[in-house]
Coordinates of C-alpha atoms and ligand atoms in Angstrom, one line a residue:
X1 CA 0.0 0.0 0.0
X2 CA 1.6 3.8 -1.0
X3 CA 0.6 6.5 1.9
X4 CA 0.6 9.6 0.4
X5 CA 3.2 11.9 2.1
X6 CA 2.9 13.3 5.2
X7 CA 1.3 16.7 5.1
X8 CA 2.7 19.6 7.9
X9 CA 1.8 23.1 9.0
X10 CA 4.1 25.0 10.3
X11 CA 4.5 28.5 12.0
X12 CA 6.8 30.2 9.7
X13 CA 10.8 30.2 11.5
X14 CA 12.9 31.3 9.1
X15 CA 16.1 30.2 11.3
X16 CA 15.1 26.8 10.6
X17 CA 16.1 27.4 6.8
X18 CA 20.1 27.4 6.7
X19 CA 20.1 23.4 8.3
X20 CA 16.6 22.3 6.3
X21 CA 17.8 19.2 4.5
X22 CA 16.1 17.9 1.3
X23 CA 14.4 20.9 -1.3
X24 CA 13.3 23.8 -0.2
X25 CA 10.6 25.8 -2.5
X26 CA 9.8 29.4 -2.8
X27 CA 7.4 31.0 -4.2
X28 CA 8.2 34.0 -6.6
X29 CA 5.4 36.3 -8.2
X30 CA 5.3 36.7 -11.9
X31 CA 6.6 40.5 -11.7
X32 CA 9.6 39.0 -9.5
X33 CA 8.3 39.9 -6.0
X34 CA 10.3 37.8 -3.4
X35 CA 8.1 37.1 -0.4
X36 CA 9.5 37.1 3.7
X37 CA 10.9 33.6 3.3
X38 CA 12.4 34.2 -0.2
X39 CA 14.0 37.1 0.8
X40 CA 15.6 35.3 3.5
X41 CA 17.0 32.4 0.9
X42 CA 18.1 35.3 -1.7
X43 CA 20.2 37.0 1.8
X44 CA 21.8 33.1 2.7
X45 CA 22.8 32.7 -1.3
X46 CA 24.3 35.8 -1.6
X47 CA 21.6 37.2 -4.1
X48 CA 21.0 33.8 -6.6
X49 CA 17.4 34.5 -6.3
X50 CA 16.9 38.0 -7.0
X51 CA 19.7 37.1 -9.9
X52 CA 17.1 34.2 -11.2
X53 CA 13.6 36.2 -10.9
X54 CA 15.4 38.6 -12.8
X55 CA 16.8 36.3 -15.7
X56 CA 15.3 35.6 -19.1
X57 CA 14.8 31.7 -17.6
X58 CA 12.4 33.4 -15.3
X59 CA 10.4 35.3 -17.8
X60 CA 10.0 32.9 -20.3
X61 CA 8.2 30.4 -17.4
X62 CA 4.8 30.0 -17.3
X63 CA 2.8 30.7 -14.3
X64 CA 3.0 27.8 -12.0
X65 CA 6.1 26.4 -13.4
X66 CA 9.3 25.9 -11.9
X67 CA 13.2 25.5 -11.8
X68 CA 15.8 24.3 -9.1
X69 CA 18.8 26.1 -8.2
X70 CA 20.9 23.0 -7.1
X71 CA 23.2 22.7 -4.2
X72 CA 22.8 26.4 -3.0
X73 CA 25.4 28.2 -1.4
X74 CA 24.5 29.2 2.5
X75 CA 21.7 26.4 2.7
X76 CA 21.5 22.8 3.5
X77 CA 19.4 21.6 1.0
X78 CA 20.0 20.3 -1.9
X79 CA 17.7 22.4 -4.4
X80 CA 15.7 25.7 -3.9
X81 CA 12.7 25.4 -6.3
X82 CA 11.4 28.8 -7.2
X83 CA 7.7 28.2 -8.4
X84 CA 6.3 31.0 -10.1
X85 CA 2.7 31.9 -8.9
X86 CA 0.9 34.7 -7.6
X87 CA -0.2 35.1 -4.1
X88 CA -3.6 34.6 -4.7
X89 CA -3.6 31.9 -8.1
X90 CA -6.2 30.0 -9.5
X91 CA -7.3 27.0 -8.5
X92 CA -5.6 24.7 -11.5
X93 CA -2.6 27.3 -11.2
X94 CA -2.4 26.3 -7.7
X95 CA -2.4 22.3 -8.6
X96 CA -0.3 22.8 -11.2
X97 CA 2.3 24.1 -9.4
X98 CA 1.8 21.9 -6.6
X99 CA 2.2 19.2 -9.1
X100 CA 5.6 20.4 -9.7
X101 CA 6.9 20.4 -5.9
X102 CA 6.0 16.6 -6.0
X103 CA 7.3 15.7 -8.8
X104 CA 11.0 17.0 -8.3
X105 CA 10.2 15.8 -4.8
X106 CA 11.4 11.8 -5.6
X107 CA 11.3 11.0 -2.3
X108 CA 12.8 13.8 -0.7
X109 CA 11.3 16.2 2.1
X110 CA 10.3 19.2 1.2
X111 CA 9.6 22.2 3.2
X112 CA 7.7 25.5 1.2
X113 CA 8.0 28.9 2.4
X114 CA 4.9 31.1 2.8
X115 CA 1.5 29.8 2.5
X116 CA -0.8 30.9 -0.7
X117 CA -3.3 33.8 0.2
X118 CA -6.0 31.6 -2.0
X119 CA -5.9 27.7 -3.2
X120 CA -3.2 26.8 -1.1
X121 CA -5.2 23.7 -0.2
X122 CA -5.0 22.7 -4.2
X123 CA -1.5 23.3 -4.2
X124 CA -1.0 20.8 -1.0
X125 CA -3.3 18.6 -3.5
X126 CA -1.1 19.1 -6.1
X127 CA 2.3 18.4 -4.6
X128 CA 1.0 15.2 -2.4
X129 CA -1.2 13.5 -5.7
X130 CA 2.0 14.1 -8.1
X131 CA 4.7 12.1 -5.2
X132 CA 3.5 8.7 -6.1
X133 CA 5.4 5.4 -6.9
X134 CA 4.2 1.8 -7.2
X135 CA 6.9 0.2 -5.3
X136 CA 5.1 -2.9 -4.2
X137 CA 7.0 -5.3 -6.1
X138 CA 10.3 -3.9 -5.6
X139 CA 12.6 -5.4 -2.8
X140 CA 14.9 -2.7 -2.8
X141 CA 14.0 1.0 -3.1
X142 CA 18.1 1.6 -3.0
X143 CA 18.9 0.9 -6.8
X144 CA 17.7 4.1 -8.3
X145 CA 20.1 3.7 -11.8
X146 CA 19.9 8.0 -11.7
X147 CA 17.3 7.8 -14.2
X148 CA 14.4 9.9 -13.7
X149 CA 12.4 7.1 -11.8
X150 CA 9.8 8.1 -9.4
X151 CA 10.4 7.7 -6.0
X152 CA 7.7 7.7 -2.6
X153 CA 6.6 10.6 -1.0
X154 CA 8.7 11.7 1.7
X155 CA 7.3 14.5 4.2
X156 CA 5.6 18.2 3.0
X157 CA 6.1 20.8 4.9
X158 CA 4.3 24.5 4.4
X159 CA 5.6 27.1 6.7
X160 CA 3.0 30.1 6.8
X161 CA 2.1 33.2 8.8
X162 CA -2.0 31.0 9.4
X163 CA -0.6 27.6 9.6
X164 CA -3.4 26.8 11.5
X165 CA -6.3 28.2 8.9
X166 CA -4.3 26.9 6.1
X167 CA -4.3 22.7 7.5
X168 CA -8.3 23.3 8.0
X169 CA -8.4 24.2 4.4
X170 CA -6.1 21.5 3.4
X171 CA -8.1 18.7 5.8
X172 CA -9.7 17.0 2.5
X173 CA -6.4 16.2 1.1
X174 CA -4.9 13.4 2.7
X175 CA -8.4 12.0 2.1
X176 CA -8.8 12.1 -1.8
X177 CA -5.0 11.2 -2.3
X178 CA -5.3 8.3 -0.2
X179 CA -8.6 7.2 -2.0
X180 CA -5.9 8.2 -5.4
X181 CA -3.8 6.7 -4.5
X182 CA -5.7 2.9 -3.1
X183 CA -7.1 3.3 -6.8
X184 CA -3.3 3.4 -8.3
X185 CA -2.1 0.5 -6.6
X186 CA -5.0 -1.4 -7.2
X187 CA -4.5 -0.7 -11.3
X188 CA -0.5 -1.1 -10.4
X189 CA -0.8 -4.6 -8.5
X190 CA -0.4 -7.7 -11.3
X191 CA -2.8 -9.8 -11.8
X192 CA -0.8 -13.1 -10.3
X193 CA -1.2 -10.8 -7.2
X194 CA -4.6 -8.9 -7.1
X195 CA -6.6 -11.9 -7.4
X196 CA -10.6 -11.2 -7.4
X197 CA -10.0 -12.8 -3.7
X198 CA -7.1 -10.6 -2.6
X199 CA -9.4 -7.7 -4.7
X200 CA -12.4 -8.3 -2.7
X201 CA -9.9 -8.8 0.5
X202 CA -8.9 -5.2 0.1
X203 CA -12.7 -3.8 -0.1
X204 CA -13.7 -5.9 2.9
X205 CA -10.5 -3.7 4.6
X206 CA -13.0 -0.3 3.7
X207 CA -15.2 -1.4 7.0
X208 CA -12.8 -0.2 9.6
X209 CA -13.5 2.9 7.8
X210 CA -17.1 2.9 8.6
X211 CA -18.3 1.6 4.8
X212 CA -20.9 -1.6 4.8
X213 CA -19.2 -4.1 3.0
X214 CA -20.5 -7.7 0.9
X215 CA -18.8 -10.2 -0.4
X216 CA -21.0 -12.2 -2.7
X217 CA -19.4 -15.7 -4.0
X218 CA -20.2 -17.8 -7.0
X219 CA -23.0 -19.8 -5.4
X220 CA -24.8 -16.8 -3.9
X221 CA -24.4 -14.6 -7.8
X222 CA -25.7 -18.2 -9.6
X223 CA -28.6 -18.2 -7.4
X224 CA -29.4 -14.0 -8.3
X225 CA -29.4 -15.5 -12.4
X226 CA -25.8 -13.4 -12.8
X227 CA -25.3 -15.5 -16.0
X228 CA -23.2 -13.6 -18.1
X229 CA -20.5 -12.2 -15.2
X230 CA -20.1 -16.0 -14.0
X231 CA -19.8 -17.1 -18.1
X232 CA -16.8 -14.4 -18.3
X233 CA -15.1 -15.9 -15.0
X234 CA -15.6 -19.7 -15.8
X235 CA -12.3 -20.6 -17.6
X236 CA -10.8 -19.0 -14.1
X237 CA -9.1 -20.8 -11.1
X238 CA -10.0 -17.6 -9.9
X239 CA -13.5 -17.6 -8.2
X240 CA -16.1 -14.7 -9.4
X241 CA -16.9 -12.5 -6.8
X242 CA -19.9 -9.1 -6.8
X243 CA -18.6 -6.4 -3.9
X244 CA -20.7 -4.6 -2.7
X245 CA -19.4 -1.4 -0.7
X246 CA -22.0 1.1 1.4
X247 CA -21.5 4.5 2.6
X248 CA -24.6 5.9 4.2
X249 CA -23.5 9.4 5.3
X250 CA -26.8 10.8 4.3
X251 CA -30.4 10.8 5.4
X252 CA -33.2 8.6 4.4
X253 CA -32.6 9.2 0.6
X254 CA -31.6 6.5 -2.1
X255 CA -27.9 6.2 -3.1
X256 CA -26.2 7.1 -6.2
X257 CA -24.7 3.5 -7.0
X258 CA -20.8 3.5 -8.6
X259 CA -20.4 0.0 -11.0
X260 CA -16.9 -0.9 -11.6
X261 CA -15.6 -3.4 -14.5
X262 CA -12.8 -5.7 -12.3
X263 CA -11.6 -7.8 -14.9
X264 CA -8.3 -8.9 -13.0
X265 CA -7.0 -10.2 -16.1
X266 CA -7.9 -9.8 -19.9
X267 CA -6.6 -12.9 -22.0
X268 CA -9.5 -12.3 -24.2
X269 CA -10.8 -15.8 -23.3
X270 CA -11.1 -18.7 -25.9
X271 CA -11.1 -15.1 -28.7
X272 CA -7.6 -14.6 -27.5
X273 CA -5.7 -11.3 -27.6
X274 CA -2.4 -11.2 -29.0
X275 CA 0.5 -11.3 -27.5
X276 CA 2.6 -8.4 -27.9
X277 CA 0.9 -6.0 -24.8
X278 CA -1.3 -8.3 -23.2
X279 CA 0.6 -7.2 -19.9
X280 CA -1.0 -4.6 -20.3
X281 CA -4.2 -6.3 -19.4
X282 CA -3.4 -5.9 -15.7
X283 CA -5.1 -2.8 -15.3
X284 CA -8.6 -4.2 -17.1
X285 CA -9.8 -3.9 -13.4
X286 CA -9.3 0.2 -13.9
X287 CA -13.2 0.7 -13.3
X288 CA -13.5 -1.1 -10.2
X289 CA -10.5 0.2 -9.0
X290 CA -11.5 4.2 -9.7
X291 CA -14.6 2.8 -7.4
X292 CA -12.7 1.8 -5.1
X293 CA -10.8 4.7 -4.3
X294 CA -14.1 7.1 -4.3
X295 CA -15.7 4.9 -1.7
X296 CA -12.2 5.1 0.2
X297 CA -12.0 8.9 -0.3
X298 CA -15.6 9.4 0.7
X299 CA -15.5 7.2 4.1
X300 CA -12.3 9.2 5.0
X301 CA -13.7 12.5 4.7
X302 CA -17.4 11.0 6.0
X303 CA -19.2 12.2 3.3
X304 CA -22.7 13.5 3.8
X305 CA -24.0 11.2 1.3
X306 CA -25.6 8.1 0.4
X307 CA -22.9 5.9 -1.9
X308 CA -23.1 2.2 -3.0
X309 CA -19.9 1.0 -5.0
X310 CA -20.5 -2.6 -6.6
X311 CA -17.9 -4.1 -8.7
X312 CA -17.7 -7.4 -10.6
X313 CA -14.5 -9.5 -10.2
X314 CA -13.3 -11.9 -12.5
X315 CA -10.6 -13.3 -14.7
X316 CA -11.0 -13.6 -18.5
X317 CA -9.1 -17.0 -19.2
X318 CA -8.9 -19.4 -21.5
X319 CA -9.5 -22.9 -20.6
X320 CA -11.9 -26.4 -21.2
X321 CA -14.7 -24.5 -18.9
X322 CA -14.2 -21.2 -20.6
X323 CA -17.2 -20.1 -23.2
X324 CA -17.0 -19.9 -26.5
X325 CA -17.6 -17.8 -29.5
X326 CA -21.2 -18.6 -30.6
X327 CA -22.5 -19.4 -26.5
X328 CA -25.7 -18.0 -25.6
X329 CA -26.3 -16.7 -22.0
X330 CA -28.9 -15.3 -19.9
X331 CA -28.2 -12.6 -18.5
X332 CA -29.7 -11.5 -14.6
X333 CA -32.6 -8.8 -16.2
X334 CA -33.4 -12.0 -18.3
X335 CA -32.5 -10.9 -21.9
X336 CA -29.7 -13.7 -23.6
X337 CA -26.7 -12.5 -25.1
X338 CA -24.8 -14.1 -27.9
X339 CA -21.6 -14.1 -27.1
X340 CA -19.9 -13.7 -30.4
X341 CA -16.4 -12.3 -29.3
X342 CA -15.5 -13.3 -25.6
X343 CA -12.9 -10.4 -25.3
X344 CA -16.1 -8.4 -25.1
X345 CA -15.9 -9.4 -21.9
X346 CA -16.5 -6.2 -19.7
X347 CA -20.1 -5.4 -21.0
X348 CA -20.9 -9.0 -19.4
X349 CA -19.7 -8.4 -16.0
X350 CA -21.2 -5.2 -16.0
X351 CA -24.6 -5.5 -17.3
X352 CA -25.5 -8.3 -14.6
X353 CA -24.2 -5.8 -11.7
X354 CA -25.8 -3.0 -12.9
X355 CA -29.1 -4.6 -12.8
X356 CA -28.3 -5.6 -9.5
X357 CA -27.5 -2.4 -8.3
X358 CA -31.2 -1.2 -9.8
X359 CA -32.4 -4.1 -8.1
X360 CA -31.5 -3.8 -4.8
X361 CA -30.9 0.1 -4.2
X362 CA -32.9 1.7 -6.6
X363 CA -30.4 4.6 -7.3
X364 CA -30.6 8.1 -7.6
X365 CA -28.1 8.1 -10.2
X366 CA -25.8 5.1 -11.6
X367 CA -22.5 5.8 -13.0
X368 CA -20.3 2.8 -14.6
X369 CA -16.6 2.8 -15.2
X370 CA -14.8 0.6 -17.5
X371 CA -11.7 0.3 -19.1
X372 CA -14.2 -1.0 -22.3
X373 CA -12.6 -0.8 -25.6
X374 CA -9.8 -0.4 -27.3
X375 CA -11.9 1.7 -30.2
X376 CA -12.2 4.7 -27.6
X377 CA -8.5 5.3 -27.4
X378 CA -8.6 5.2 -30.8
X379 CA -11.2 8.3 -30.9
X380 CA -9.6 9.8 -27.4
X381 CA -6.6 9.1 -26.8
X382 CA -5.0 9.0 -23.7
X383 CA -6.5 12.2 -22.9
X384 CA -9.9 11.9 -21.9
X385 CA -12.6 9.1 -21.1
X386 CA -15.3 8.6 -23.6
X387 CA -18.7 9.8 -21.4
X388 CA -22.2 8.1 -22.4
X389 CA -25.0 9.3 -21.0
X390 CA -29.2 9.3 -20.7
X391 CA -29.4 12.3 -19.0
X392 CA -28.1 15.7 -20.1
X393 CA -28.2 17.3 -16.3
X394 CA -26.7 14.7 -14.7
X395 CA -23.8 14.2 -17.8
X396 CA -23.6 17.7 -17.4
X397 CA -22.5 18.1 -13.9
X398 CA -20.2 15.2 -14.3
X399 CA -19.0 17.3 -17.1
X400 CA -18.4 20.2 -15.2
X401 CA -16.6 18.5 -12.3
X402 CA -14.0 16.4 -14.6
X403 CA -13.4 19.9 -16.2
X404 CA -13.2 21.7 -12.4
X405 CA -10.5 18.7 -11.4
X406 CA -8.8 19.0 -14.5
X407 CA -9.7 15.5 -15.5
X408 CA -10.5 14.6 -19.4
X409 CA -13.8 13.9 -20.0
X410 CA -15.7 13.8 -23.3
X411 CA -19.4 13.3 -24.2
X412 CA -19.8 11.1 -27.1
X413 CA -23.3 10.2 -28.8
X414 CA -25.8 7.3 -28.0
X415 CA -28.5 6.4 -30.8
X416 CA -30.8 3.3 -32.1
X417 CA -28.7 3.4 -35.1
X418 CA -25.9 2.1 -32.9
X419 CA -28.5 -0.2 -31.0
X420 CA -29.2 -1.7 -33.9
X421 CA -25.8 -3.1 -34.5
X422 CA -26.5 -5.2 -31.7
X423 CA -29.6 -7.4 -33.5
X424 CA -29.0 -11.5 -33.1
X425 CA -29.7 -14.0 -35.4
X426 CA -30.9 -16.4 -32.3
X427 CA -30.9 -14.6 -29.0
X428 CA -31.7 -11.0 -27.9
X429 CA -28.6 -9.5 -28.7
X430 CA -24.9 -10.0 -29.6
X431 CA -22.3 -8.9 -27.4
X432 CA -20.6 -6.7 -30.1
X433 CA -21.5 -4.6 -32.9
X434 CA -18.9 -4.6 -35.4
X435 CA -15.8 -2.4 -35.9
X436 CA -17.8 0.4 -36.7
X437 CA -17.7 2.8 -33.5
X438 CA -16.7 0.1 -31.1
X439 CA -17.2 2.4 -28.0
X440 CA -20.9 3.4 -28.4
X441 CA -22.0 -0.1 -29.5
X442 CA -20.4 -1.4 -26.1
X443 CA -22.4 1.6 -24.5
X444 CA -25.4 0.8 -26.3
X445 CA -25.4 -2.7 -24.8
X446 CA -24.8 -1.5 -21.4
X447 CA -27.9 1.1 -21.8
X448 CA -29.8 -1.9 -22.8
X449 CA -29.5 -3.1 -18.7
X450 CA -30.7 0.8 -17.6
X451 CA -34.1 1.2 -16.1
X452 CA -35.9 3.8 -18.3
X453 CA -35.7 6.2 -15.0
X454 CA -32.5 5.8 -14.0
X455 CA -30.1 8.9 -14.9
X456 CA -27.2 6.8 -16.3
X457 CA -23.7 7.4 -16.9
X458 CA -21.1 5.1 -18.5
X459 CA -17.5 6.3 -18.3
X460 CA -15.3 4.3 -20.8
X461 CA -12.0 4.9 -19.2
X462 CA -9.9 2.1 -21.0
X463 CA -7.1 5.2 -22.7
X464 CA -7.2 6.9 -18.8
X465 CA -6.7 4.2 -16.3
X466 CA -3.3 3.6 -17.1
X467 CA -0.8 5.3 -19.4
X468 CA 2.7 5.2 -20.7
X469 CA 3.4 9.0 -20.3
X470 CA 3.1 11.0 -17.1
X471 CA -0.3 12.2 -16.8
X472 CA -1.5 15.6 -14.9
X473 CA -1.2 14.2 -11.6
X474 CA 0.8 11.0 -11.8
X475 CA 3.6 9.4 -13.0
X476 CA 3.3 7.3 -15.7
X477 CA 1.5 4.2 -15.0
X478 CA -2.3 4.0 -13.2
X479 CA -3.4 7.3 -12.9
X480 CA -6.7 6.9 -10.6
X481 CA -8.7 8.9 -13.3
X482 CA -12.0 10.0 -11.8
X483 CA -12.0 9.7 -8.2
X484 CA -11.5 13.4 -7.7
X485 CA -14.3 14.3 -10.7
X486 CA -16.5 12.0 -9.0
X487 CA -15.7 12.9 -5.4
X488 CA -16.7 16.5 -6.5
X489 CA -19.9 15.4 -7.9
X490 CA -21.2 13.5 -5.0
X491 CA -20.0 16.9 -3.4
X492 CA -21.7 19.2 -5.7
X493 CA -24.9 17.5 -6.6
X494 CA -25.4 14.7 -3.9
X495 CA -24.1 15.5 -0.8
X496 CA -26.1 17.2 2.0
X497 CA -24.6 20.7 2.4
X498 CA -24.1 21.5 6.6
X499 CA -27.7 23.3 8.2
X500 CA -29.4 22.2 5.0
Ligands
BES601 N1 -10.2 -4.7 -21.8 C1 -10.5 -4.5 -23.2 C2 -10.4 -3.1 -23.7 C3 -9.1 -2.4 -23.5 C4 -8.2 -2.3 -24.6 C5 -8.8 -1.8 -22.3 C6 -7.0 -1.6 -24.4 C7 -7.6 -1.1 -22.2 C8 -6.7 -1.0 -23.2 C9 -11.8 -5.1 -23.6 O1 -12.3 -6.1 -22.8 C10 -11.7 -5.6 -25.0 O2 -11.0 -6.5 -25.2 N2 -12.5 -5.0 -25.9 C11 -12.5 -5.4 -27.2 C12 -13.9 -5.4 -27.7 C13 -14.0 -6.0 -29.1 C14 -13.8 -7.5 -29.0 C15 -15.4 -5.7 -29.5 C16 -11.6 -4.4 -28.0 O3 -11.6 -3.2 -27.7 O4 -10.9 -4.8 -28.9
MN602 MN1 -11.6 -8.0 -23.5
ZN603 ZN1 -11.5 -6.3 -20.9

C-alpha cells in the first residue's frame, strides 16, 4: 500500500532554513516579487534568487512552473525550487504548481516557504497526488540507476504566517490522495497478485473505515441468475466475486450507485488477444479500481451522502470450462446474449451488476466505469474518457466536475442506429456490434440493462486508467482517473450541504 506523504503546518521560523535538509521551494510572483521567506534564501545565497527572478529563464516560465537552483550556497538543501505563482492563483494554477513540488520531490522532504493567500489547499493537493510510486514489487528501493524514476513521498512541509487556517483548508487532502492513491495501486498490483480474492480482501479492509461491505461468492451470484459475469469468469481458477461497498452518510434518501468493470485479467478468453501488450491487461480492473478509491476517499472524509460501490471481479481466461464464440447466455434482467467475441468481456460483467445495483438500491443516479474498448483510445486518446450518457443534467454536472478537477472527460453520442448493430440471429442480442464505432455499441449494450428512469452514466475509461506518459497528476503508469471528478460530484450535486 503507497501512503501519500505526510502533510505539515508550520508556523513560519525562518532560522530553521540554513540546516533544512532535502528541497526547499519558494514562491516568486510573476513581476519577480520575493516574499519574507524568499528574501531570506536570496540574503543566505548571496543574491541567486533576486539574480534568477530577474533572468530571461524566469520570464520565459509560465505561471506555475518551476526551476531548481541545485546545491545552493549558505543552505543545507539540496535544491531551492522557485515556483512561479501569484499570491492569490487560480485554482488549476495552484495544482499545477503543486504538481511540480512533488514531482521534483522523488522522495525527498520538502519544506515550502509562505503559505498561498488563496488555493493553497489545491497546491498541497497538487504536490502530495504528483509524489507517487508503485513500489510494491520492488525489494529494494536503494537501486535508483539516476534515471528519472519516481520515488515515494517523503514529508511536505508548508511554513505560513496562518498555519493553522491553512491545515483546516487542506483537511480534505490526505483524504482524496489516499482514496488516489488505493485506486493506483489497485491498477498497479499484477494480476498473479490482485486476485478477485485478494481484490475483494482489500474492499472488505473499507469497513474499519465505517463503509458496509458484501462479499457475494459464485454460489450466492448463480442463485441471483448473474449468468453472463459467471460465463466471463468460468475458464478461471479464480472464483467470481460481486462487492458490494455502502457509505450511508446521508439521510433517508436512495444512493447514487458506482459500478466498476474488475476484470483482474484480460486474455480475451477462448477469442484470444495477441500477445505483444497483453501485460497490459493488468489494469482491465481500472473501473472497479477508480470505485474503489471514491468509496475510500468518501469514508475518510465521511461524506454526507448516500454511496453504494458494486464491482464485478473476475478473470477472463482461456480454458476447457471457458465459453466460446457462438455461446448464448442469460443474463440477470433475463435478456440472452450471444456471445460472439469473448474479449467483449466487460459489458458482461457489468450488465448483470448494474441490474443488481437497480435491483436492490434503486439509485438516484448510476454511473459505470470501465476500461471497455480499445476503439475509444482510438477516438480519445489518452487524454480523456469517452462519457455516455441518458441524461443531459446529470452528464452535465459530471462534465463540469472532470473539467473543475482538470480531468479529461468527453461526451460522445448514443443512438438506435448504434442499437441496432447489436440485433441477433438467435438470442436477444450479440455482445458486439462490429468495428464500426466500437465504443458506443459497447455503451449501447450496457444502456440496454438501464431502467428507463435511472439517470445513467457510462464512463469508458480504458485510454485513462493507465498510461505510458506521465499524466497531470501522476507518474506514468495508473493514474486513478476519476476519483477526484467524482468525489466532487457527489460533493456538488449529492451530498447534503451543513444546516441544510
Ligand atoms: N479490456 C479490453 C479493452 C481495452 C483495450 C482496455 C485496451 C484497455 C486498453 C476489452 O475487454 C476488450 O477486449 N475490448 C475489445 C472489444 C471487441 C472485441 C469488440 C476491444 O476493444 O478490442
Ligand atoms: Mn476483452
Ligand atoms: Zn476487458
Amino acid at each position: 500500500m503507497t501512503s501519500p506523504a505526510t502533510l505539515e503546518f508550520a508556523e513560519t521560523d525562518l532560522d530553521l532554513l540554513p540546516a533544512a535538509t532535502g528541497r526547499v521551494v519558494v514562491i516568486v510572483t510573476p513581476s519577480g516579487k520575493l516574499d519574507q521567506g524568499a528574501r531570506r534564501v536570496n540574503r543566505l545565497t548571496r543574491g541567486a534568487l533576486e539574480r534568477f527572478a530577474e533572468s530571461e529563464d524566469f520570464a520565459k516560465m509560465k505561471e506555475g512552473d518551476a526551476r531548481d537552483l541545485a546545491y545552493p550556497t549558505g543552505l543545507a538543501a539540496e535544491a531551492v525550487q522557485v515556483v512561479k505563482l501569484d499570491r492569490r492563483p487560480d485554482a488549476d494554477l495552484a495544482r499545477r504548481a503543486g504538481v511540480a513540488i512533488g514531482r521534483a520531490a522523488r522522495g525527498k522532504d520538502v519544506l515550502v516557504l509562505g503559505n498561498l493567500q488563496k488555493n493553497g489547499a489545491e497546491l498541497a493537493l497538487g504536490a502530495v497526488l504528483r509524489a507517487y510510486a508503485y513500489t510494491d514489487q520492488k525489494t529494494s528501493r536503494d537501486d535508483d540507476n539516476g534515471e528519472d524514476e519516481d520515488k515515494g513521498p517523503g514529508r511536505i512541509t508548508i511554513m505560513g504566517t496562518r498555519p493553522d487556517e491553512a491545515r483546516k483548508a487542506a483537511a480534505h487532502v490526505s483524504a482524496l490522495a489516499e482514496g488516489v492513491f488505493f485506486a493506483r495501486d489497485l491498477v498497479s498490483a499484477p494480476a498473479n497478485v490482485l486476485t478477485t480474492t485478494a481484490f475483494a480482501d482489500q474492499l472488505s479492509a473499507l469497513s474499519k473505515l465505517g463503509a458496509k461491505v458484501r462479499v457475494m461468492d459464485e454460489p450466492e451470484l448463480e442463485k441471483l441468475g448473474m449468468r453472463t459475469l459467471l460465463a466471463v469468469g468460468q475458464g478461471s481458477d479464480s472464483p467470481s466475486k460481486v462487492v458490494v461497498i455502502e457509505w450511508n452518510g446521508g439521510g433517508k434518501e436512495h444512493p447514487i450507485a458506482l459500478v466498476g468493470k474488475g476484470v483482474v485479467f484480460d486474455t480475451g478468453g477462448i477469442s484470444l488477444k495477441p500477445a505483444g501488450g497483453m501485460e497490459d491487461m493488468t489494469m482491465d480492473m481500472g473501473g472497479a479500481g477508480t470505485v474503489a478509491g471514491v468509496m475510500k476517499a468518501l469514508a475518510l472524509r465521511k461524506a454526507k451522502a448516500n454511496v453504494v460501490g458494486l464491482v464485478g471481479l473476475v478473470e477472463n481466461m482461456p480454458d476447457a470450462r471457458a465459453q466460446r464464440p457462438g455461446d448464448v447466455v442469460k443474463s440477470m434482467k433475463g435478456d440472452t446474449v450471444e456471445v460472439i467475441n469473448t474479449d467483449a468481456e466487460g459489458r458482461l460483467v457489468l450488465c448483470d451488476v448494474m441490474w443488481y445495483a437497480q435491483d436492490e438500491f434503486s439509485p438516484v443516479a448510476m454511473i459505470d466505469l470501465a476500461t471497455l474498448t480499445g476503439a475509444i483510445i482510438i477516438g480519445l486518446g489518452h487524454e480523456n474518457a469517452g462519457v455516455f450518457s441518458n441524461d443531459d443534467s446529470l452528464c452535465d454536472d459530471f462534465l463540469d466536475a472532470a473539467r473543475a478537477e482538470g480531468e479529461g472527460a468527453w461526451r460522445m453520442p448514443l443512438g438506435e442506429a448504434y442499437d441496432r448493430q447489436l440485433k441477433s440471429q438467435i438470442a436477444d442480442m450479440k455482445n458486439v456490434g462490429g468495428r464500426p464505432a466500437g465504443s458506443i455499441t459497447a455503451a449501447q449494450f450496457l444502456q440496454r440493462f438501464v431502467k428507463e428512469d435511472t439517470p445513467w452514466i457510462h464512463l469508458d475509461v480504458a485510454g485513462v486508467a493507465s498510461v505510458k506518459a506521465e499524466s497531470p497528476y501522476a507518474p506514468k503508469g495508473a493514474t486513478g482517473w476519476g476519483v477526484l471528478a467524482l468525489n466532487r460530484l457527489i460533493a456538488d450535486r449529492f451530498e447534503t450541504k451543513d444546516g441544510g
